[in-house]
């Protein structure tokens, strides 16, 4: 049994053509299924992408992107949010005076500022009938929104907008008055369909005064993956036939002084977004993968309060790409990323802007699915070939090596080339193919092992029958002796196998083999001279000594039979046959032959055979004696308990004595 298991794990198997062909079909099906990204594969994709990102963590060099932060310190100093718009106007004016490259405002300012003096006067007149005399105040100071609009107009500013995709009534709203970008699609031929950007149903914009003063607008939306984490950012969103840029893309367009975006399209989807000489690689849906460098803030944060106090050198802001946003806990737009569970939205927009400035991108190319399908198919075919032709340990080693190469190849592409080709479909196809084909091969081997076992059992029976027939031709007294003793042995083995004391020495496989080998106990008699073997009378002492050698002759003959086997593994059948032939004339008290073994030094098969052989000798008729009755044989065997025979074997005989008598009568010599 151990040999069979070991050969399955380490031995070279017979080629399984059916397993290989089925493996080819299975590999093709799995490759096609997994590349289509079922739910589980998507989740594994996210997990693998996050793991690979962590392996390429690095400290990025200083960035040209600076965040002006309405932080907790600013709120403590200047009061709770929302601040009066004139306060924001002073902040924007202070930033603009430092001559930044651009100022992107990462906040929604949709409603009018009700704290403006003009609105306070209107409210007092409408609600309380009071007239507030404000004749001495300049008109520019009466409206906070107007003050902020003037500051925004004189700054290189980009305002934030927000798109909604699921209006309750299903209607489509009106977009902001700001014009969309001019998108030019680049495709090889007209048969390639134009891509569809995420279609929004409504658009939330800054109030009219602020929107008219801004130089450009960009949406603040980010689209989480199915697990709620942000790994990519859309660059373009469509609404009412117009296409609008993200805040990062709008900032880049403003810096390059253009409103034209080129979108390269292939049959697989979007390949990249081009602005002038800059090319931003995207996934097939037009999203830009974010290149996270690890947890924590990676951009310079300057407190808004410090700028208003005039404590910030203009050199820190000059020619910088400024993002005005907030990290205050109660105000910030919290997002989840592969590294952190709480990241402010302004950090994500800063990251996108920084990637565009450095032109350092990660991307999933349009040919990703094709490469994954080929890799999954190749690995599936390798598994099929390995399971069909190699040992399972060798196959597992090579499959593990192939899977490791796929993993490290994906890691190398991401870290060195910025290209993400997920190894998940290929590794999943490899694992599923290996498990299913291994189960199929084991089932195939079980069937073949069953056929071989039946053939081996038949061969053993033929061998035993042949040797037994040979013994019968030499000893005319053998007759049905072999049949009877085999049945006696079977009765004793069944009884003893149920005894707790014999379970270790009589496991099921041994208990099954002992009765099969019992007919060979006297095979050594073929080497005894006819004058002794066929003598009708009592043997002399010298003749008896010669007769006793049949135990040794039988043992030697069966032992030498093993040398004809091409394998040097142990053969339980021959081992038991040798034990029975060699020890069935040993005695419990050590006075037997040929070795004078005593008690449990005698193999259990020899002890069982000894009693069965003596019982048959006592009850059978011979040329030199009449057979004893069953009762007389019972007495003699009982007297030999603890001297000639193992006491527990005698006890088993006594328990089965009725069955012994039945066998003796049924197969008596005629």
XYZ file of C-alpha atoms in Angstrom:
670
model
C 0.000 0.000 0.000
C 2.786 2.437 0.916
C 4.572 1.536 -2.302
C 1.466 2.361 -4.315
C 1.053 5.734 -2.647
C 4.723 6.573 -3.052
C 4.715 5.718 -6.734
C 1.778 8.031 -7.284
C 3.614 10.917 -5.677
C 7.167 10.367 -6.907
C 7.087 7.733 -9.631
C 6.811 8.502 -13.313
C 3.239 7.604 -14.307
C 1.964 6.127 -17.467
C 1.063 8.843 -19.977
C -2.585 9.786 -19.590
C -3.680 10.933 -23.013
C -7.265 11.444 -21.872
C -6.153 13.613 -18.938
C -4.028 15.747 -21.263
C -6.798 16.282 -23.810
C -9.296 17.122 -21.092
C -6.713 19.487 -19.597
C -6.429 21.362 -22.896
C -10.186 21.876 -23.025
C -10.346 22.832 -19.349
C -7.466 25.316 -19.740
C -9.192 27.056 -22.652
C -12.518 27.268 -20.775
C -10.935 28.569 -17.568
C -8.781 31.111 -19.415
C -11.866 32.487 -21.163
C -13.925 32.528 -17.967
C -11.333 34.160 -15.722
C -10.355 36.845 -18.231
C -14.017 37.941 -18.211
C -13.490 38.853 -14.547
C -16.185 37.125 -12.474
C -16.748 38.621 -9.030
C -14.211 36.460 -7.208
C -11.490 37.174 -9.781
C -12.154 40.913 -9.457
C -11.729 40.755 -5.696
C -8.516 38.736 -6.047
C -7.330 41.252 -8.660
C -7.746 44.075 -6.166
C -5.930 42.134 -3.455
C -3.017 41.301 -5.765
C -2.775 44.870 -7.093
C -2.634 46.249 -3.553
C 0.022 43.696 -2.586
C 2.167 44.555 -5.598
C 1.811 48.268 -4.871
C 3.133 47.701 -1.350
C 6.210 45.944 -2.718
C 7.124 49.018 -4.777
C 6.755 51.584 -1.994
C 9.189 54.441 -2.299
C 9.707 57.958 -1.020
C 8.800 60.214 -3.954
C 11.013 63.218 -4.746
C 9.790 66.735 -3.835
C 6.666 67.641 -5.764
C 5.654 70.838 -7.509
C 2.139 70.319 -6.120
C 1.360 72.168 -2.865
C -1.812 71.854 -0.793
C -3.122 74.981 0.920
C -4.933 73.325 3.779
C -7.947 74.594 5.664
C -6.836 72.467 8.583
C -7.863 72.148 12.216
C -5.567 75.006 13.231
C -7.181 77.309 10.654
C -10.668 76.497 11.951
C -9.608 77.150 15.542
C -8.124 80.514 14.589
C -10.669 81.804 12.060
C -13.865 80.149 13.242
C -16.091 77.325 12.186
C -16.861 76.437 8.593
C -18.205 77.818 6.324
C -16.109 80.923 6.474
C -17.492 84.136 5.020
C -16.574 84.286 1.371
C -14.596 87.488 1.900
C -12.251 85.398 4.076
C -11.782 82.974 1.180
C -11.343 85.991 -1.096
C -8.432 87.223 1.048
C -6.953 83.702 0.992
C -7.216 83.368 -2.807
C -5.819 86.895 -3.265
C -2.841 86.088 -0.995
C -2.116 82.890 -2.928
C -2.436 84.653 -6.292
C -0.009 87.378 -5.195
C 2.696 84.691 -4.896
C 2.313 83.971 -8.645
C 1.551 80.238 -8.594
C 1.378 78.260 -11.803
C -2.292 77.449 -11.135
C -4.804 77.367 -8.289
C -7.325 74.508 -8.191
C -10.135 74.877 -5.643
C -11.123 71.464 -4.260
C -14.418 72.456 -2.672
C -18.010 73.041 -3.702
C -19.249 76.654 -3.422
C -22.689 76.188 -4.935
C -24.862 78.362 -2.702
C -24.659 82.123 -2.287
C -23.051 83.439 0.892
C -25.954 84.509 3.158
C -23.500 86.332 5.455
C -22.951 89.070 2.838
C -24.147 92.486 4.002
C -26.472 92.815 1.035
C -28.207 89.574 1.952
C -28.346 90.454 5.648
C -30.052 93.788 4.788
C -32.556 91.993 2.543
C -33.351 89.452 5.262
C -33.899 92.156 7.869
C -36.236 94.121 5.621
C -38.183 90.998 4.557
C -38.464 89.270 7.924
C -38.363 92.087 10.516
C -39.281 95.199 8.530
C -36.018 96.828 9.549
C -33.838 99.001 7.323
C -30.103 98.659 7.822
C -28.270 101.888 6.810
C -25.214 100.779 4.805
C -24.823 103.774 2.541
C -21.215 104.451 3.488
C -19.971 100.945 2.610
C -18.516 100.486 -0.910
C -20.578 98.237 -3.175
C -17.696 95.805 -3.639
C -17.736 95.036 0.088
C -21.466 94.438 0.255
C -21.357 91.066 -1.523
C -18.923 88.395 -0.290
C -19.446 86.269 -3.412
C -18.538 89.245 -5.558
C -15.361 89.764 -3.566
C -14.409 86.075 -3.973
C -15.301 86.161 -7.666
C -12.968 89.122 -8.171
C -10.143 87.261 -6.403
C -10.773 84.132 -8.462
C -10.838 86.143 -11.674
C -7.381 87.595 -11.018
C -5.933 84.181 -10.043
C -5.060 81.291 -12.408
C -8.003 79.392 -10.943
C -9.855 76.155 -11.710
C -13.117 75.529 -9.853
C -14.458 72.172 -8.732
C -17.753 70.602 -9.882
C -19.532 67.388 -8.994
C -21.433 64.903 -11.162
C -24.299 62.667 -10.054
C -25.157 59.449 -11.843
C -28.379 58.259 -10.194
C -31.052 60.953 -9.971
C -34.177 59.644 -8.296
C -36.515 60.664 -11.111
C -34.171 59.450 -13.867
C -34.069 62.907 -15.450
C -30.953 64.561 -16.822
C -30.136 67.994 -15.503
C -28.497 70.997 -17.147
C -24.698 71.184 -17.096
C -22.784 74.236 -15.956
C -22.407 77.130 -18.326
C -18.670 76.423 -18.574
C -17.901 74.851 -21.938
C -16.856 71.177 -22.146
C -13.464 70.189 -23.507
C -13.011 69.532 -27.194
C -12.397 65.780 -27.506
C -10.847 64.353 -30.692
C -10.961 60.568 -31.047
C -7.992 58.888 -32.692
C -8.759 55.489 -34.200
C -7.281 53.430 -37.007
C -10.547 53.057 -38.893
C -14.201 53.987 -38.654
C -15.228 50.456 -37.716
C -13.724 50.861 -34.242
C -16.631 52.032 -32.013
C -16.276 55.250 -30.067
C -15.923 54.767 -26.298
C -18.587 55.744 -23.809
C -17.411 57.816 -20.864
C -19.365 57.574 -17.572
C -22.718 59.266 -18.325
C -23.804 61.704 -15.596
C -27.411 62.677 -14.954
C -26.796 65.978 -13.144
C -23.997 68.429 -12.441
C -23.462 70.465 -9.304
C -21.563 73.696 -10.012
C -20.203 76.746 -8.171
C -22.675 79.624 -7.988
C -22.988 81.779 -11.077
C -20.669 84.620 -9.975
C -17.831 82.259 -9.070
C -18.299 80.079 -12.152
C -18.133 83.070 -14.509
C -14.913 84.229 -12.860
C -13.114 80.853 -12.985
C -10.802 80.143 -15.899
C -11.811 76.476 -16.030
C -13.768 73.787 -14.194
C -12.944 70.152 -13.314
C -14.989 67.494 -11.585
C -14.064 66.223 -8.105
C -15.527 62.724 -8.548
C -13.533 59.591 -7.951
C -14.907 56.139 -8.724
C -14.241 53.406 -6.124
C -13.794 49.766 -7.096
C -16.213 47.078 -5.956
C -14.521 46.850 -2.537
C -14.937 50.581 -1.915
C -11.259 51.503 -2.374
C -9.957 54.139 -4.762
C -7.324 52.781 -7.147
C -8.080 54.786 -10.266
C -9.532 58.141 -11.226
C -11.728 58.945 -14.219
C -10.320 61.589 -16.541
C -13.480 62.407 -18.516
C -17.225 62.268 -17.775
C -19.991 62.894 -20.300
C -23.302 64.699 -19.881
C -25.824 65.899 -22.462
C -23.353 65.259 -25.268
C -20.572 67.285 -23.649
C -17.411 65.783 -22.152
C -15.877 67.343 -19.033
C -12.398 66.862 -17.467
C -11.368 65.880 -13.956
C -9.855 68.557 -11.717
C -6.354 67.179 -12.364
C -6.876 67.020 -16.122
C -8.456 70.490 -16.195
C -5.431 71.851 -14.302
C -3.067 70.266 -16.826
C -5.106 71.698 -19.731
C -4.970 75.129 -18.111
C -1.198 74.908 -17.589
C -0.724 73.920 -21.254
C -3.190 76.645 -22.377
C -5.344 74.299 -24.428
C -8.884 72.944 -24.368
C -8.306 70.092 -26.784
C -8.013 66.464 -25.655
C -7.084 63.576 -27.936
C -8.383 60.126 -26.997
C -6.691 57.160 -28.662
C -9.106 54.278 -29.180
C -8.443 50.640 -30.100
C -10.889 47.745 -30.571
C -10.313 46.850 -26.892
C -11.242 50.344 -25.641
C -9.386 53.513 -24.682
C -5.597 53.318 -24.757
C -4.571 56.808 -23.631
C -5.537 60.470 -23.331
C -3.216 62.954 -25.044
C -2.760 66.639 -24.324
C -0.275 68.235 -26.665
C 2.887 66.144 -26.377
C 1.790 64.509 -23.124
C 0.247 61.065 -23.188
C -1.659 59.727 -20.175
C -2.132 55.939 -20.365
C -5.485 54.684 -19.114
C -7.412 51.468 -18.714
C -9.933 50.564 -21.389
C -12.620 52.662 -19.633
C -10.461 55.832 -19.645
C -9.451 55.722 -15.954
C -5.970 56.603 -14.756
C -4.402 54.205 -12.233
C -3.124 56.125 -9.210
C 0.506 55.523 -8.273
C 0.320 55.405 -4.482
C 3.660 55.557 -2.679
C 2.451 54.412 0.718
C 0.508 55.739 3.715
C 0.810 59.316 4.948
C 0.892 62.716 3.263
C 3.371 62.966 0.403
C 2.722 66.609 -0.490
C 3.606 69.827 1.241
C 0.677 71.165 3.297
C 0.573 74.883 4.135
C -1.998 76.071 6.668
C -4.513 78.565 5.287
C -4.320 80.520 8.559
C -0.552 80.932 8.154
C -1.046 82.419 4.669
C -3.699 84.850 5.928
C -1.339 85.938 8.712
C 1.321 86.638 6.082
C 3.750 84.148 7.597
C 4.330 82.142 4.393
C 7.063 83.162 1.986
C 5.861 83.688 -1.555
C 8.748 81.488 -2.712
C 6.904 78.446 -1.312
C 3.975 79.131 -3.669
C 5.629 80.720 -6.693
C 5.269 78.641 -9.883
C 3.647 75.847 -7.900
C 0.499 73.932 -8.725
C -1.695 74.900 -5.778
C -4.626 72.882 -4.488
C -6.932 74.664 -2.042
C -8.695 72.045 0.073
C -9.180 70.757 3.586
C -7.840 67.997 5.817
C -10.038 68.964 8.775
C -11.755 65.827 10.054
C -15.281 67.222 9.947
C -14.919 68.794 6.486
C -12.771 66.534 4.340
C -13.982 64.163 1.680
C -12.777 60.822 3.146
C -11.709 58.085 0.738
C -10.297 54.578 1.126
C -7.119 53.560 -0.697
C -4.970 50.395 -0.853
C -2.778 51.859 1.917
C -5.156 53.787 4.156
C -8.765 53.803 5.312
C -9.104 57.580 5.601
C -7.509 59.806 2.964
C -8.742 63.289 2.122
C -9.957 63.799 -1.425
C -7.538 66.682 -1.934
C -4.632 64.215 -1.501
C -5.985 62.072 -4.335
C -6.315 65.055 -6.679
C -2.815 66.179 -5.723
C -1.519 62.692 -6.539
C -3.203 62.737 -9.962
C -1.782 66.197 -10.717
C 1.683 65.153 -9.593
C 1.604 62.081 -11.852
C 0.676 64.253 -14.830
C 3.453 66.729 -14.020
C 6.105 64.010 -13.675
C 4.556 61.890 -16.437
C 5.061 58.819 -14.260
C 2.081 56.559 -14.738
C 0.771 53.109 -13.998
C -1.565 51.612 -16.536
C -3.321 48.471 -17.673
C -2.773 48.286 -21.443
C -5.551 47.529 -23.899
C -3.916 44.183 -24.694
C -4.024 43.117 -21.033
C -6.924 40.693 -21.459
C -5.332 39.077 -24.487
C -2.036 38.598 -22.629
C -3.858 37.174 -19.615
C -5.818 34.750 -21.801
C -2.647 33.505 -23.494
C -0.792 33.163 -20.184
C -3.712 31.360 -18.538
C -3.971 29.007 -21.507
C -0.221 28.308 -21.551
C -0.134 27.569 -17.821
C -3.224 25.376 -18.138
C -1.590 23.406 -20.954
C 1.602 23.018 -18.909
C -0.428 21.704 -15.984
C -2.256 19.271 -18.255
C 1.030 17.995 -19.688
C 2.614 17.772 -16.244
C -0.258 15.917 -14.608
C -0.431 13.551 -17.583
C 3.286 12.713 -17.769
C 5.109 13.650 -14.534
C 4.921 12.456 -10.971
C 2.644 14.620 -8.870
C 5.519 16.001 -6.793
C 7.443 16.979 -9.936
C 4.297 18.443 -11.468
C 3.559 20.442 -8.304
C 7.138 21.761 -8.307
C 7.025 22.905 -11.933
C 3.528 24.349 -11.573
C 4.632 26.253 -8.469
C 7.671 27.528 -10.359
C 5.509 28.652 -13.294
C 3.101 30.384 -10.910
C 6.002 32.087 -9.134
C 7.412 33.323 -12.447
C 3.990 34.731 -13.353
C 3.801 36.555 -10.033
C 7.309 37.994 -10.161
C 6.879 38.854 -13.839
C 3.788 40.893 -12.983
C 5.660 42.522 -10.096
C 8.598 43.417 -12.345
C 6.352 44.914 -15.040
C 4.561 47.080 -12.483
C 7.660 48.321 -10.673
C 9.949 48.766 -13.698
C 7.577 49.565 -16.574
C 4.511 50.867 -14.769
C 2.377 48.227 -16.528
C -0.104 46.174 -14.523
C -0.902 42.764 -16.000
C -2.815 40.907 -13.320
C -1.511 37.360 -12.736
C -4.800 36.346 -11.098
C -6.535 34.788 -14.161
C -3.424 32.772 -15.045
C -2.758 31.654 -11.460
C -6.421 30.794 -10.956
C -6.485 28.732 -14.159
C -3.262 26.999 -13.077
C -4.588 26.164 -9.601
C -8.008 24.963 -10.759
C -6.499 22.891 -13.584
C -3.979 21.308 -11.228
C -6.593 20.383 -8.625
C -9.202 19.057 -11.058
C -6.730 17.170 -13.240
C -4.974 15.713 -10.191
C -8.306 14.461 -8.865
C -9.043 13.017 -12.311
C -5.664 11.325 -12.443
C -6.078 9.833 -8.979
C -9.475 8.514 -9.996
C -7.913 7.072 -13.159
C -5.121 5.495 -11.117
C -7.588 4.082 -8.597
C -9.421 2.363 -11.394
C -6.189 1.052 -12.884
C -4.910 0.009 -9.443
C -8.161 -1.861 -8.877
C -7.745 -3.710 -12.150
C -4.107 -4.451 -11.336
C -5.019 -5.632 -7.836
C -7.622 -7.998 -9.235
C -5.137 -9.264 -11.814
C -2.485 -9.690 -9.109
C -4.906 -11.553 -6.851
C -5.772 -13.848 -9.733
C -2.067 -14.386 -10.479
C -1.438 -15.186 -6.810
C -4.278 -17.691 -6.824
C -2.900 -19.327 -9.964
C 0.595 -19.445 -8.433
C -0.694 -20.956 -5.211
C -2.787 -23.417 -7.151
C 0.175 -24.403 -9.305
C 2.479 -24.933 -6.322
C -0.237 -26.788 -4.447
C -0.878 -29.068 -7.404
C 2.838 -29.753 -7.575
C 2.836 -30.765 -3.920
C -0.208 -32.992 -4.477
C 1.564 -34.905 -7.253
C 4.306 -35.862 -4.780
C 2.203 -36.631 -1.717
C -0.836 -38.865 -2.280
C -2.046 -38.104 1.260
C -2.409 -34.419 0.538
C -5.835 -34.851 -1.099
C -8.253 -32.405 0.433
C -5.868 -31.607 3.250
C -4.979 -28.311 1.618
C -8.626 -27.285 1.209
C -9.494 -28.185 4.793
C -6.495 -26.517 6.384
C -7.110 -23.351 4.397
C -10.680 -23.209 5.716
C -9.496 -23.937 9.275
C -6.971 -21.125 9.019
C -9.671 -18.785 7.717
C -11.907 -19.574 10.713
C -9.073 -18.935 13.183
C -7.960 -15.714 11.512
C -11.487 -14.257 11.535
C -11.894 -15.083 15.209
C -8.462 -13.758 16.262
C -8.748 -10.578 14.161
C -11.627 -9.515 16.406
C -9.428 -9.880 19.496
C -7.889 -6.564 20.645
C -4.645 -8.333 21.441
C -4.190 -9.399 17.799
C -5.192 -6.191 15.978
C -1.598 -5.050 15.508
C -0.351 -8.379 14.123
C -3.533 -9.110 12.179
C -4.482 -5.937 10.298
C -7.081 -6.441 7.532
C -4.544 -6.870 4.731
C -2.615 -9.560 6.682
C -5.799 -11.326 7.791
C -6.819 -11.534 4.139
C -3.463 -12.904 2.935
C -2.847 -15.642 5.570
C -5.648 -17.984 4.378
C -4.514 -17.433 0.765
C -0.962 -18.505 1.630
C -1.978 -21.443 3.854
C -2.006 -24.017 0.985
C 1.751 -23.479 0.577
C 2.642 -24.677 4.079
C 3.827 -28.103 2.802
C 5.274 -26.954 -0.531
C 8.713 -28.075 0.664
C 7.637 -31.698 0.476
C 8.394 -31.633 -3.241
C 12.044 -31.895 -2.188
C 11.571 -34.969 0.014
C 12.538 -38.335 -1.576
C 9.614 -40.537 -2.650
C 10.854 -43.415 -0.468
C 10.192 -41.274 2.576
C 7.303 -39.116 1.373
C 5.276 -42.076 0.081
C 6.329 -44.680 2.696
C 3.174 -46.525 3.868
C 4.449 -47.248 7.372
C 5.978 -45.333 10.258
C 9.155 -43.390 9.514
C 12.430 -44.195 11.185
C 14.196 -41.496 13.208
C 16.564 -40.802 10.330
C 13.695 -40.631 7.832
C 11.771 -38.341 10.149
C 14.745 -35.990 10.348
C 14.728 -35.882 6.557
C 10.976 -35.239 6.520
C 11.446 -32.335 8.920
C 13.558 -30.576 6.302
C 10.437 -29.861 4.226
C 9.998 -26.686 6.301
C 13.433 -25.403 5.318
C 13.051 -26.552 1.721
C 9.724 -24.745 1.383
C 11.130 -21.572 2.924
C 14.173 -21.548 0.632
C 12.068 -22.192 -2.473
C 9.653 -19.354 -1.719
C 12.445 -16.976 -0.663
C 14.294 -17.574 -3.937
C 11.081 -16.851 -5.850
C 11.476 -13.229 -4.780
C 14.742 -12.947 -6.727
C 12.814 -13.407 -9.971
C 10.831 -10.204 -9.309
C 12.056 -7.146 -11.255
C 11.331 -5.037 -8.164
C 13.233 -5.366 -4.902
C 10.257 -4.128 -2.914
C 8.818 -6.395 -0.243
C 6.087 -8.776 -1.429
C 3.675 -9.468 1.479
C 2.311 -12.593 -0.206
C 5.758 -14.245 -0.433
C 6.742 -13.101 3.055
C 3.704 -14.717 4.654
C 4.108 -17.870 2.573
C 7.734 -18.143 3.747
C 6.686 -17.680 7.399
C 3.967 -20.339 7.164
C 6.169 -22.887 5.384
C 9.072 -22.294 7.772
C 7.318 -22.051 11.167
C 4.154 -24.169 11.061
C 5.944 -26.969 13.009
C 7.293 -24.669 15.755
C 5.871 -25.178 19.283
C 4.773 -22.648 21.878
C 7.165 -24.191 24.425
C 10.132 -23.984 22.052
C 10.449 -27.744 21.334
C 9.409 -27.531 17.692
C 11.465 -27.348 14.517
C 13.355 -26.214 12.478
C 14.571 -23.343 14.740
C 13.028 -24.083 18.113
C 11.286 -20.729 18.306
C 9.288 -20.048 21.462
C 5.982 -18.292 22.198
C 5.529 -14.946 20.390
C 8.856 -15.313 18.609
C 6.875 -17.619 16.343
C 5.077 -15.544 13.673
C 1.299 -15.450 14.140
C 0.760 -17.076 10.753
C 2.910 -20.053 11.821
C 1.029 -20.402 15.144
C -2.333 -20.441 13.394
C -1.156 -22.872 10.715
C 0.302 -25.216 13.344
C -3.059 -25.806 15.028
C -4.971 -26.134 11.751
C -2.395 -28.636 10.437
C -2.453 -30.789 13.596
C -6.246 -30.802 13.772
C -6.459 -32.040 10.200
C -3.733 -34.650 10.818
C -5.651 -35.939 13.841
C -9.046 -36.159 12.162
C -7.856 -37.469 8.777
C -7.323 -41.099 7.831
C -3.786 -42.083 6.852
C -2.291 -45.353 5.544
C -0.703 -45.911 8.906
C -3.646 -44.859 11.128
C -7.359 -44.213 11.367
C -8.665 -40.701 11.827
C -9.617 -39.547 15.323
C -13.076 -38.232 16.130
C -13.632 -34.516 16.475
C -14.111 -34.895 20.220
C -10.811 -36.763 20.635
C -8.996 -34.165 18.531
C -10.560 -31.487 20.741
C -9.134 -33.159 23.829
C -5.637 -33.498 22.342
C -5.505 -29.884 21.180
C -6.798 -28.647 24.533
C -4.052 -30.616 26.284
C -1.519 -28.884 24.023
C -2.693 -25.424 25.123
C 0.346 -23.524 26.391
C 2.788 -26.275 25.432
C 2.441 -27.068 21.755
C 0.023 -24.281 20.809
C -0.505 -20.589 21.524
C -3.199 -20.524 24.265
C -5.168 -17.785 22.538
C -5.129 -19.677 19.242
C -6.497 -22.744 21.099
C -9.196 -20.533 22.622
C -10.148 -19.335 19.142
C -10.250 -22.960 17.970
C -12.546 -23.923 20.851
C -14.870 -21.042 19.971
C -15.003 -22.231 16.348
C -14.840 -25.999 16.992
C -18.325 -26.614 15.616
C -17.323 -24.972 12.341
C -14.133 -27.080 12.273
C -16.206 -30.250 12.579
C -18.503 -29.126 9.761
C -15.563 -28.494 7.446
C -13.935 -31.823 8.379
C -17.078 -33.738 7.486
C -17.843 -31.795 4.325
C -14.368 -32.181 2.831
C -13.439 -35.578 4.277
C -11.168 -37.812 2.147
C -13.126 -40.589 0.442
